[in-house]
Coordinates of C-alpha atoms in Angstrom, one line a residue:
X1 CA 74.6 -32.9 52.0
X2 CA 71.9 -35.6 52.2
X3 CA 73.0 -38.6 55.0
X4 CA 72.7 -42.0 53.5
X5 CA 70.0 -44.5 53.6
X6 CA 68.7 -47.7 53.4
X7 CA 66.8 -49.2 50.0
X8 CA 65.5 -52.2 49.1
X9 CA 64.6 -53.3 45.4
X10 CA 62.6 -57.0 45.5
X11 CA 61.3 -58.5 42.0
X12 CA 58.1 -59.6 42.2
X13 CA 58.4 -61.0 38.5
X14 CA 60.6 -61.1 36.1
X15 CA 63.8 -63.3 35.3
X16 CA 65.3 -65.0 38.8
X17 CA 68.8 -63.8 37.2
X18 CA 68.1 -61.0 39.3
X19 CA 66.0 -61.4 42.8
X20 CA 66.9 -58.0 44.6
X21 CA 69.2 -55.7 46.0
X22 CA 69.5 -53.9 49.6
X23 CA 72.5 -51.5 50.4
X24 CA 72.9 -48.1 51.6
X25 CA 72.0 -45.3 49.4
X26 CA 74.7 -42.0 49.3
X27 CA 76.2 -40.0 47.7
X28 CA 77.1 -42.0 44.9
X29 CA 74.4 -42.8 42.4
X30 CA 73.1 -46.6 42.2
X31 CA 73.3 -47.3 38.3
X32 CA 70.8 -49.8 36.7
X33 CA 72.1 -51.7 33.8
X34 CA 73.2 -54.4 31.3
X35 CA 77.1 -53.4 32.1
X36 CA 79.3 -54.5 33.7
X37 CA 79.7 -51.3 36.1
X38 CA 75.9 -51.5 36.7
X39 CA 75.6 -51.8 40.9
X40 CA 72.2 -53.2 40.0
X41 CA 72.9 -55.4 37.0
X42 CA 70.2 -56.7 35.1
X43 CA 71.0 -58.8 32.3
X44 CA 68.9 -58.9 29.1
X45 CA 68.9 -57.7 25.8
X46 CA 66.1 -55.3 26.6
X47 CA 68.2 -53.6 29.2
X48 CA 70.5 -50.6 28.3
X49 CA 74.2 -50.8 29.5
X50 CA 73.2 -47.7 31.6
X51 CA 69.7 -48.0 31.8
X52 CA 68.7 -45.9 35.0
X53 CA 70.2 -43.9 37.6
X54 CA 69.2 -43.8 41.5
X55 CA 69.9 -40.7 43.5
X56 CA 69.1 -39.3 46.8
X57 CA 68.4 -36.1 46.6
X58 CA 67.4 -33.0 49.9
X59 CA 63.9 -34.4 49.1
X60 CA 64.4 -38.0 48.6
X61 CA 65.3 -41.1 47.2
X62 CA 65.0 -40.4 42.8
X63 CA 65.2 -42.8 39.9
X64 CA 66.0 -41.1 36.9
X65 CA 66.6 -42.5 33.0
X66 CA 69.5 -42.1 31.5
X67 CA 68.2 -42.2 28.2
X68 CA 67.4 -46.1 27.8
X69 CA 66.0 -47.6 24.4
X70 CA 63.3 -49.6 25.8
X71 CA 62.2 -46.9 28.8
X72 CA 61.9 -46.6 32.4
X73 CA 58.5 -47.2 34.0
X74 CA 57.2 -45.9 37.6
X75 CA 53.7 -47.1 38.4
X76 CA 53.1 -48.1 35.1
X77 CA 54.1 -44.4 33.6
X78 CA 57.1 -44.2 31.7
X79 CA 59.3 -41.8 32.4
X80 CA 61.0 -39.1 29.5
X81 CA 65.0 -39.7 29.1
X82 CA 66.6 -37.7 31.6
X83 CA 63.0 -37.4 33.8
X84 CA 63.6 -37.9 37.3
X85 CA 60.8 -38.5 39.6
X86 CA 61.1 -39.5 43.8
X87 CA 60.5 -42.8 44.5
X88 CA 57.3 -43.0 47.5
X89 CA 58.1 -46.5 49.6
X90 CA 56.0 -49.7 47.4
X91 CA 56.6 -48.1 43.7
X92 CA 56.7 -50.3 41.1
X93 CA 59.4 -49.8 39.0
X94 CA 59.4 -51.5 35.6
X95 CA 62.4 -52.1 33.4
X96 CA 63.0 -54.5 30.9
X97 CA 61.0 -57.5 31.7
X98 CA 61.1 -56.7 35.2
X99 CA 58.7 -55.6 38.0
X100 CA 60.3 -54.4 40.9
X101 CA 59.2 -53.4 43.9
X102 CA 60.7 -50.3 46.1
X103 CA 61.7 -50.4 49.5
X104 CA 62.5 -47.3 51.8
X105 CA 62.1 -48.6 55.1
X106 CA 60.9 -45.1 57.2
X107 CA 59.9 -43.1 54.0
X108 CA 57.3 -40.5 54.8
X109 CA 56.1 -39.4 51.7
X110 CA 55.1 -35.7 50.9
X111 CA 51.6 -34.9 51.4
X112 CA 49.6 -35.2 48.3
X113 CA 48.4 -32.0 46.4
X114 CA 45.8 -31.4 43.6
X115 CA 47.1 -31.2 40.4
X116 CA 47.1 -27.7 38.7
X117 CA 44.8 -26.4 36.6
X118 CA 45.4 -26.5 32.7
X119 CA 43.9 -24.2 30.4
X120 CA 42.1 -24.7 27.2
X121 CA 44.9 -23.2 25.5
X122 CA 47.4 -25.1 27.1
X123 CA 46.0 -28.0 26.1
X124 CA 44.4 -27.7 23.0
X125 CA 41.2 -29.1 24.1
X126 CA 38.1 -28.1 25.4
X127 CA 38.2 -27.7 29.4
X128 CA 38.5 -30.6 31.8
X129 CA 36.0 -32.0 34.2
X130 CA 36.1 -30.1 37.6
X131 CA 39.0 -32.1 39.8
X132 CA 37.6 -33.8 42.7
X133 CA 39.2 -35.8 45.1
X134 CA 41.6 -33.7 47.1
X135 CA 41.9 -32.4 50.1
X136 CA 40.1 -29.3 48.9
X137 CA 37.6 -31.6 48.4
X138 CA 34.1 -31.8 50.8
X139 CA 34.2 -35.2 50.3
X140 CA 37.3 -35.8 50.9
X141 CA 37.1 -37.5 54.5
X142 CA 34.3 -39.3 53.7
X143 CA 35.9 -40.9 50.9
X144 CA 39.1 -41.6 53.0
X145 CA 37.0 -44.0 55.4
X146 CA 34.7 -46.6 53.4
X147 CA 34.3 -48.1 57.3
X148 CA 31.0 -45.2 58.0
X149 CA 29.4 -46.8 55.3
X150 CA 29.8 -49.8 56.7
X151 CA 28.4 -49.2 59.8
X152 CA 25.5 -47.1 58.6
X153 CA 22.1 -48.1 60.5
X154 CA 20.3 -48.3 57.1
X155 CA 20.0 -51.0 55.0
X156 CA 20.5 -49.5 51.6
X157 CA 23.7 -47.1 53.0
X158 CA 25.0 -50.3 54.2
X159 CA 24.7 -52.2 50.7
X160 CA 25.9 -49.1 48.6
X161 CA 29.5 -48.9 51.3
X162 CA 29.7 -53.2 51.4
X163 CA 29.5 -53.3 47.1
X164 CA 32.3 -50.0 47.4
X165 CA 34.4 -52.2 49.7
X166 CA 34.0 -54.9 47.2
X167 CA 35.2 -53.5 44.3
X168 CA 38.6 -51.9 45.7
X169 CA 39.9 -54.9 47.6
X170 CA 38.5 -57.7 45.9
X171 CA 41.4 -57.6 43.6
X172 CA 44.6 -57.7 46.0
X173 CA 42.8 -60.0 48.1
X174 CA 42.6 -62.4 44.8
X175 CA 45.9 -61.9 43.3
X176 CA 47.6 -62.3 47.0
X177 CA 45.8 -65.6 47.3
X178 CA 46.7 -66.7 43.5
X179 CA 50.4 -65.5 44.3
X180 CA 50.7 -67.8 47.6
X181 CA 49.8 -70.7 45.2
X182 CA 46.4 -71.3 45.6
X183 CA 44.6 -72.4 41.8
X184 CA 42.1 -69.8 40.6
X185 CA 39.0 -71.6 42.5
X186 CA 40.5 -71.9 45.5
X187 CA 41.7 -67.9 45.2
X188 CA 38.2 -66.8 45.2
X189 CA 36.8 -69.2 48.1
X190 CA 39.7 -67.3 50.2
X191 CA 38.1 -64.0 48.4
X192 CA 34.6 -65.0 49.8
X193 CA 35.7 -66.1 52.8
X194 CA 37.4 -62.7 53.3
X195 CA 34.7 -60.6 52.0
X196 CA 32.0 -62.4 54.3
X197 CA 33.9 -62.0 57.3
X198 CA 34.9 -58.5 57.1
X199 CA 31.1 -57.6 56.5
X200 CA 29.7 -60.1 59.8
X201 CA 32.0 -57.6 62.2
X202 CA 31.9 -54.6 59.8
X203 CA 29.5 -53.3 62.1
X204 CA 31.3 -53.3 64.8
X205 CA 34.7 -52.5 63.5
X206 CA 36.8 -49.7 64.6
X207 CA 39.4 -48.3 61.8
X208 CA 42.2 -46.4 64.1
X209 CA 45.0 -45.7 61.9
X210 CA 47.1 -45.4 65.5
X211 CA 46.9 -48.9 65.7
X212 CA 48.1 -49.6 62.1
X213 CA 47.6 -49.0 58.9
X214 CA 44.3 -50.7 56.9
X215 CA 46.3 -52.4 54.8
X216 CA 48.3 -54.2 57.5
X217 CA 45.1 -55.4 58.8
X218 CA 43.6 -56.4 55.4
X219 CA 46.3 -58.5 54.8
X220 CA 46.8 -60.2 58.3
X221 CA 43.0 -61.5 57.7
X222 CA 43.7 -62.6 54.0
X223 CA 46.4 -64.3 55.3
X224 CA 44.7 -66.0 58.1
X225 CA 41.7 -67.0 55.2
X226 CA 44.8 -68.7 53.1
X227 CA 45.9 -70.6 56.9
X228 CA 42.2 -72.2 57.5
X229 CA 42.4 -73.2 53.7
X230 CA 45.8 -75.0 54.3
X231 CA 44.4 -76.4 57.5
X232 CA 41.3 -77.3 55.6
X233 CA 42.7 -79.6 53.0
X234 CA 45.0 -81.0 55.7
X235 CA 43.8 -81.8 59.1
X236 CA 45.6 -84.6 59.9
X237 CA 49.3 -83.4 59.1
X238 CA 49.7 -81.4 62.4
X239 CA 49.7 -78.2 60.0
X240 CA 51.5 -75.4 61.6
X241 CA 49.5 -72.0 61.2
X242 CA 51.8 -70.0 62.1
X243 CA 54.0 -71.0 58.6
X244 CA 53.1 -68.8 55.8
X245 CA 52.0 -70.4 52.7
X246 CA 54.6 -70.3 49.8
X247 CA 54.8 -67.0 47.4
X248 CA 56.6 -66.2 44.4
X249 CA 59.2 -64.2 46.7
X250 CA 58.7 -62.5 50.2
X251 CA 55.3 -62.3 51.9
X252 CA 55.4 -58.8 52.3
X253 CA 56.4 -57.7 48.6
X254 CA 53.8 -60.2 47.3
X255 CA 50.9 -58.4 49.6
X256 CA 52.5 -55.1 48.5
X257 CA 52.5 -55.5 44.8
X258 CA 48.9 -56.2 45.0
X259 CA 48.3 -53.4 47.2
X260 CA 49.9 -51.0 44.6
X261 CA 48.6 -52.7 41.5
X262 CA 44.7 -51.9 42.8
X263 CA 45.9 -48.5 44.0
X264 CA 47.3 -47.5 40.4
X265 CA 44.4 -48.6 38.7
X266 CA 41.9 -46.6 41.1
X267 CA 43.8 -43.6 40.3
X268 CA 43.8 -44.3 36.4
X269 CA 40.3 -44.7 36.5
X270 CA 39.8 -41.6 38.4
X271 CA 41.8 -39.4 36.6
X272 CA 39.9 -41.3 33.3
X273 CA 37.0 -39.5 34.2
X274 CA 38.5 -35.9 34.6
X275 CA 39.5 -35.5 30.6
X276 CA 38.5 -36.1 27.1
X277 CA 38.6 -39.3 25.5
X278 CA 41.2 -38.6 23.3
X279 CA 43.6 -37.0 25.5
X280 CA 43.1 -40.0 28.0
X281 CA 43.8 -42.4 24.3
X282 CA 47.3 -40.4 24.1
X283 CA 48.5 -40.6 27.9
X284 CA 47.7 -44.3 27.2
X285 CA 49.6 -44.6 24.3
X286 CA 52.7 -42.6 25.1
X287 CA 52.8 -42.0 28.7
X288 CA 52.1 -45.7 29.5
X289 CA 52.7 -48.3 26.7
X290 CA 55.6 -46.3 24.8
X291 CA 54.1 -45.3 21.3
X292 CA 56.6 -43.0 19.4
X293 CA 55.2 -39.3 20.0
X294 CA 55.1 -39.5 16.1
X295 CA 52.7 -42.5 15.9
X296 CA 50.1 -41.2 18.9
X297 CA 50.2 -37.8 16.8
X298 CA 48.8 -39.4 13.7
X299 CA 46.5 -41.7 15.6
X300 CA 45.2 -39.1 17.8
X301 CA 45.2 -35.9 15.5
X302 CA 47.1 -34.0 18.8
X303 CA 50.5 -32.3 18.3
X304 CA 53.5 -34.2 19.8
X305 CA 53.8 -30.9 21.7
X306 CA 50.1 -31.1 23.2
X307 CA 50.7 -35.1 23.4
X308 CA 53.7 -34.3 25.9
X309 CA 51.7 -31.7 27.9
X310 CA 48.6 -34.4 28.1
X311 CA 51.7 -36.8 29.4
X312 CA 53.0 -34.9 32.1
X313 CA 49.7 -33.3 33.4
X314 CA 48.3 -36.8 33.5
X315 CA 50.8 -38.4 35.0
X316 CA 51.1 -35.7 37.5
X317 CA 47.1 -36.3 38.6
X318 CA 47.3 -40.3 39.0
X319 CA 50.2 -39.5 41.6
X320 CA 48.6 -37.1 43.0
X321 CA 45.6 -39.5 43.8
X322 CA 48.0 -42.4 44.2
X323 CA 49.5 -40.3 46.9
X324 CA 45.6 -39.2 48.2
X325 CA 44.8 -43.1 48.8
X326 CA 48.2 -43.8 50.7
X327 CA 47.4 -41.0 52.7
X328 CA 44.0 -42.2 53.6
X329 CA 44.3 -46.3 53.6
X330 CA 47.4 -47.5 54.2

């Protein structure tokens, strides 16, 4: 018997008829729904009376679907009625016209693994790309700390880890400004004024994940870029900077839904690379926006059969790597 625990479910969009929920999690399962009897009632048409289950289970905290019209999303993949998958602390769950954001304070996810190996059979496609990127992988601490690149004595090593650095973070940092209000100019001066600060000290900095995690950090110096900006445009007001500016909801969700967003689409773009095109065109179509198997069979020319194998082989990579990146930053 599994003791109870604490979750959390914050919207960071959707309609304010529903802003969250926190309780204990049990034995009983939390249902997700347009009824009446939903604990976590979410009312629009789009919605199924029963719409979702949660459960915690010897492993974990699960969401499953109980066999909604519209679907049940988890990091952007949509879920097959009756598919249960455990929820890792900042998912993203998406149902209806809602984005939610998952909460399990003390979650300690399993580690990550590399996906299995498929066969050309089993597919119906000419063999993958070799899998790279787990912890089988020689690379594998190197690419789990960008900060050696950063320090690197030569110019060009230097360059290559500052433009890498770039293009992961440059989003969250952006859409966390945009989200505590700031217009879209103003977002990237604070994305600038990030950026060129990190690299002045990035020679000097010292990543210890004892002392935190580098997403914590990341967003303590967004954050302070947002303060001077506020400060900035006000110097006269006696500005407080120890207020946060304003955000759609909390501080921490809003940082967090960013944080996940440029995760998910790291992964997708890594896992991308490791099939055909037109397997990748299928996951897209049914395992993310929802096509009838029927549709993304005619489209594609693949069986539904071989369609629902690309599905649940993909799906299983990006959360393997989703997993892989948590592991390694935060």
């Amino acid at each position: 018997m599994c003791d109870g625990r604490e979750v959390r479910f914050v919207r960071v969009s959707g309609p304010p008829t529903f802003d969250g929920f926190s309780g204990e999690l049990g034995g009983t399962p939390l249902i997700i729904g347009r009824g009446s009897e939903s604990t976590i009632r979410l009312d629009d048409a789009s919605v199924s009376r029963t719409h979702a289950t949660i459960t915690l289970e010897e492993d974990g905290v699960h969401v499953r679907d109980a066999g909604s019209r519209a679907g049940t999303s988890v990091n952007m993949m949509r879920l097959e009625e009756d598919e249960s998958v455990r929820l890792c602390d900042s998912d993203l769950l998406l149902l209806g016209p809602w984005k939610i954001l998952v909460r399990l304070p003390g979650d300690v996810p399993p580690p990550s693994t590399c996906a299995e190996p498929e066969t050309a059979a089993a597919t119906g496609e000419t063999p993958p790309k070799p899998v790279v990127g787990g912890r089988g992988d020689p690379l594998y601490a190197t690419r789990a700390s960008i900060f050696l690149k950063l320090k690197a004595d030569g110019t060009h090593d230097r360059e290559l880890g500052w433009s890498e650095f770039a293009d992961k973070y440059s989003r969250v940092i952006a859409g966390f400004a945009r989200n505590a209000g700031l217009p879209a100019q103003e977002a990237d001066d604070v994305l600038q004024d990030v950026l060129l600060g990190f690299f002045r000290v990035s020679d000097r900095f010292e990543y210890d994940p004892q002392k935190g995690r580098f997403r914590g950090y990341l967003k303590r110096v967004t954050l302070n870029a947002i303060r001077a900006r506020h400060r900035r445009k006000r110097p006269t007001t006696g500005f407080d900077d120890s207020v946060d500016p304003p955000v759609e909801n909390d501080l921490d969700a809003a940082w967090d839904r960013q944080w996940t967003e440029q995760l998910l689409q790291r992964a997708m773009g890594e896992a991308r690379n490791e099939v055909e095109d037109r397997t990748w065109q299928a996951f897209e179509l049914y395992g993310v926006r929802g096509v009838p198997v029927d549709a993304v069979a005619e489209e594609t020319g693949m069986t539904p059969a071989a369609i629902r194998h690309a599905k649940m082989r993909l799906t299983k990579r990006v959360r393997e790597i989703v997993g892989r990146l948590r592991e390694s930053e935060g």
